[in-house]
Tab-separated table of C-alpha atoms in Angstrom:
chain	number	residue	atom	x	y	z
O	1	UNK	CA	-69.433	-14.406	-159.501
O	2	UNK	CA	-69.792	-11.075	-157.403
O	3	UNK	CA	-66.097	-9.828	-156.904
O	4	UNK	CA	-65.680	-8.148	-154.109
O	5	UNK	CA	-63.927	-4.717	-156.322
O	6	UNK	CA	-66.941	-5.221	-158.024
O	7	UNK	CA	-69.777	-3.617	-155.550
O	8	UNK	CA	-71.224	-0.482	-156.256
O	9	UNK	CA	-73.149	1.406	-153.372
O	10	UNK	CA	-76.757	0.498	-155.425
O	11	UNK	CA	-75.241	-3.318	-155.021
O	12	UNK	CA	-74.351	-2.863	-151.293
O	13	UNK	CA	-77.706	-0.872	-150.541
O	14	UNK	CA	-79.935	-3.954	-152.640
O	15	UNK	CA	-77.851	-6.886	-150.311
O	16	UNK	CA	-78.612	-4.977	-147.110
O	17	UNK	CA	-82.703	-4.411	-148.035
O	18	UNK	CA	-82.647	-7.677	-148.472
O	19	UNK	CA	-81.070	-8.733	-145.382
O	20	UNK	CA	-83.380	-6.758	-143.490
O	21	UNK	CA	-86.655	-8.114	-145.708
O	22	UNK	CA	-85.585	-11.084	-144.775
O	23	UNK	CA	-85.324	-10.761	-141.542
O	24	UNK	CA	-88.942	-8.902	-141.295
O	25	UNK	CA	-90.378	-11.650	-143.318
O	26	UNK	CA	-89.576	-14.233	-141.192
O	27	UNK	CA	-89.502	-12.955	-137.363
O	28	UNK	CA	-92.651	-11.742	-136.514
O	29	UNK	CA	-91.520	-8.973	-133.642
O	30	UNK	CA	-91.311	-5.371	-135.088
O	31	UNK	CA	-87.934	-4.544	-136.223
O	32	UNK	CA	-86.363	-1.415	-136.644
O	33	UNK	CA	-82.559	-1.002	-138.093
O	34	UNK	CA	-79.988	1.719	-137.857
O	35	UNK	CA	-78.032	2.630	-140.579
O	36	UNK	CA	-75.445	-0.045	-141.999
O	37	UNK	CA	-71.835	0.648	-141.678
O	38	UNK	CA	-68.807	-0.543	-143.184
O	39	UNK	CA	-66.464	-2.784	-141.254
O	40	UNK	CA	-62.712	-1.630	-141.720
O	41	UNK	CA	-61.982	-4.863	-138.555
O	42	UNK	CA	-62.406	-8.020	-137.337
O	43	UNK	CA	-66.083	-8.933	-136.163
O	44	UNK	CA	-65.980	-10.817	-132.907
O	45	UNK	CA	-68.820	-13.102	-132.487
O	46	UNK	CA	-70.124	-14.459	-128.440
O	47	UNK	CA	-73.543	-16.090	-129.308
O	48	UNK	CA	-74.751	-16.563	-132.826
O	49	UNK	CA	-74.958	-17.822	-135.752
O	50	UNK	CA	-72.454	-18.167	-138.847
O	51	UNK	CA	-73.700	-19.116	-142.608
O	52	UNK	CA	-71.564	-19.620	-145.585
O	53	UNK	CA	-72.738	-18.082	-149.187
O	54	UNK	CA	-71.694	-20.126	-152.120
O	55	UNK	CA	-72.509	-19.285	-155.585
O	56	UNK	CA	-72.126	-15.874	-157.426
O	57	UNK	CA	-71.560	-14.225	-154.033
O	58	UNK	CA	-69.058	-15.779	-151.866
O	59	UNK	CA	-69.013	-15.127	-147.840
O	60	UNK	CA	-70.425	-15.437	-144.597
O	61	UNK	CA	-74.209	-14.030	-143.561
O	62	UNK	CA	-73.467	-13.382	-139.612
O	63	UNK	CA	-76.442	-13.515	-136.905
O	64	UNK	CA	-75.460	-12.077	-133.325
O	65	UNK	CA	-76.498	-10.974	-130.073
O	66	UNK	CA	-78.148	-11.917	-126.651
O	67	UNK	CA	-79.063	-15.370	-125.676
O	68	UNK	CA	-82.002	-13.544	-124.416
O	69	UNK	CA	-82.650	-11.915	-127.672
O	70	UNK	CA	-82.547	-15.258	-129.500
O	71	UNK	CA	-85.079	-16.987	-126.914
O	72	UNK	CA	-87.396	-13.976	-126.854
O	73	UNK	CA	-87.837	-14.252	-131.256
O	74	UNK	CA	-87.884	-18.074	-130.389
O	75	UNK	CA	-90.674	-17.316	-128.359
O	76	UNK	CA	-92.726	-15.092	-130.585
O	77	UNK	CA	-92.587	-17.499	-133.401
O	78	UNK	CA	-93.498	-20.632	-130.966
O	79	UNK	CA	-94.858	-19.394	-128.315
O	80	UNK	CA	-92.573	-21.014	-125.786
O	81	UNK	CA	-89.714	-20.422	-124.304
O	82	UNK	CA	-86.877	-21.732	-125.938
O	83	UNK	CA	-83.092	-23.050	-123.580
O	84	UNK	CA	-80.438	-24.919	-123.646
O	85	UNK	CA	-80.598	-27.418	-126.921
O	86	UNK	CA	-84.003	-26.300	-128.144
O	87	UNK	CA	-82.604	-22.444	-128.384
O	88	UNK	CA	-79.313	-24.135	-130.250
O	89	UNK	CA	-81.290	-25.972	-133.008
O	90	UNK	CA	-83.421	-22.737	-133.269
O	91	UNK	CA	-80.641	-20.323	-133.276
O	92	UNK	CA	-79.218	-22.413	-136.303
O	93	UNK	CA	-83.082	-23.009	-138.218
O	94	UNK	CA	-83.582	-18.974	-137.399
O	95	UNK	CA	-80.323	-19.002	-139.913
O	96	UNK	CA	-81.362	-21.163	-142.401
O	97	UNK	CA	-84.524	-19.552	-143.049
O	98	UNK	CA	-82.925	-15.681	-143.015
O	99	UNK	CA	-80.091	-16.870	-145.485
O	100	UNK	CA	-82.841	-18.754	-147.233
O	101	UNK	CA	-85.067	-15.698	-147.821
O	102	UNK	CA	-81.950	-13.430	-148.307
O	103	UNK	CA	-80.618	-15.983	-150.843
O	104	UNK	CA	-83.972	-15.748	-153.028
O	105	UNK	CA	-84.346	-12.175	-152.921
O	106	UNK	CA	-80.572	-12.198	-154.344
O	107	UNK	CA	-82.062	-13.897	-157.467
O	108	UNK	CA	-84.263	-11.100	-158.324
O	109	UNK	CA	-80.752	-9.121	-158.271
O	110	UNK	CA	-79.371	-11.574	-160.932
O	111	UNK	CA	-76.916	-13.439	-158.376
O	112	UNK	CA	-77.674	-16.637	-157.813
O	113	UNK	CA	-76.560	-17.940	-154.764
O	114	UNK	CA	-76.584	-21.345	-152.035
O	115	UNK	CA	-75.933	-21.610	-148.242
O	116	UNK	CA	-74.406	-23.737	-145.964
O	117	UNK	CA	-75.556	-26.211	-143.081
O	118	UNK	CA	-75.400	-23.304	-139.694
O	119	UNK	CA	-72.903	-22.904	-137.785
O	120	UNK	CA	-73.946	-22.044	-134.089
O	121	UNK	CA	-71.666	-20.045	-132.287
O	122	UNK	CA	-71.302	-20.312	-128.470
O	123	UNK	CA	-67.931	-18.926	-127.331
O	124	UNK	CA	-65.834	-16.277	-128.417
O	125	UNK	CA	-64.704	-16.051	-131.525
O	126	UNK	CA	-62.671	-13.924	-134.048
O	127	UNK	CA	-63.916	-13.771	-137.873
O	128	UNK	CA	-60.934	-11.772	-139.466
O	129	UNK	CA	-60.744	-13.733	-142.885
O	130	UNK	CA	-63.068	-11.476	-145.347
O	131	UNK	CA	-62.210	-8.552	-148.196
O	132	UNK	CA	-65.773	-6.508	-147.383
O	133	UNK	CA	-67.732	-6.177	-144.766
O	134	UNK	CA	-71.352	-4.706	-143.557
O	135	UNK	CA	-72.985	-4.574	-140.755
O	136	UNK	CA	-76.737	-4.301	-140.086
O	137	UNK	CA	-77.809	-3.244	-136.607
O	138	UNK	CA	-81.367	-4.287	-135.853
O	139	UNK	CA	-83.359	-3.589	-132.621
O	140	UNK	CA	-86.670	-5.611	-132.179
O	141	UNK	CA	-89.312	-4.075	-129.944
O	142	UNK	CA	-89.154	-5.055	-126.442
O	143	UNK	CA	-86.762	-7.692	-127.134
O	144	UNK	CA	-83.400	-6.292	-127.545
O	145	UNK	CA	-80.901	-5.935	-130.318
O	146	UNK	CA	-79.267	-7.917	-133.080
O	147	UNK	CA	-76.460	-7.615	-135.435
O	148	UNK	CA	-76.267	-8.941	-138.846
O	149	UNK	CA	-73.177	-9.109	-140.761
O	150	UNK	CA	-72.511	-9.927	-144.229
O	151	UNK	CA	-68.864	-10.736	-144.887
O	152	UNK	CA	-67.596	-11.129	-148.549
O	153	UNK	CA	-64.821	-12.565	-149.869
């Protein structure tokens, strides 16, 4: 298993590529990201999406942002709209299949890894409970921005 005293800046900058591969691999909107940074707090979460990590690496891979944001990459990848229910189910599949990918390109690291079933998140809420934390800004062209966040603990 990955401890947490364990990471090395080479570990942190491999996990964080491949957060953002993964991301580029599956929504099909150019993406751009800002530099990761260190969390030193408590992530507070209004509309996204929450994934456990089980396996060598144990934590949370963290999807947030604008409703808006969410329907617009629903969009590209359907090419409809996406509201109410629909934008739900997609907000947690847009998960699965980031923590997927990110979960296979952690193989290639030598940590072997599963995920949870999604947890959408649609009110307010506090994640606190976690002894590392990064977060990836992301900004997709003419769509808005996103924040990933992996939280290990």
């Amino acid at each position: 298993m990955i401890s947490t005293t364990d990471m090395t800046y080479q570990t942190n900058i491999h996990f964080i590529q491949g957060i953002i591969t993964s991301m580029k691999n599956v929504v099909p909107l150019q993406i751009t990201n800002s530099f990761p940074k260190r969390l030193e707090h408590s992530v507070v979460v209004d509309y996204g999406v929450s994934i456990e990590l089980i396996g060598d690496m144990k934590g949370k891979l963290v999807m947030t942002g604008d409703v808006a944001v969410f329907s617009a990459i629903g969009q590209s990848m359907f090419g409809m709209p996406l509201e109410g229910e629909m934008l739900d189910s997609f907000i947690g599949e847009l998960g699965n299949m980031i923590a997927g990918s990110f979960s296979t390109i952690l193989v290639e690291y030598g940590v072997t890894t599963d995920i949870t079933t999604p947890f959408v998140i649609k009110e307010h809420i506090v994640l606190a409970e976690f002894d590392k934390g990064m977060q990836v800004p992301l900004s997709f062209q003419d769509t808005g921005d996103m924040d990933i966040y992996l939280l290990l603990d």
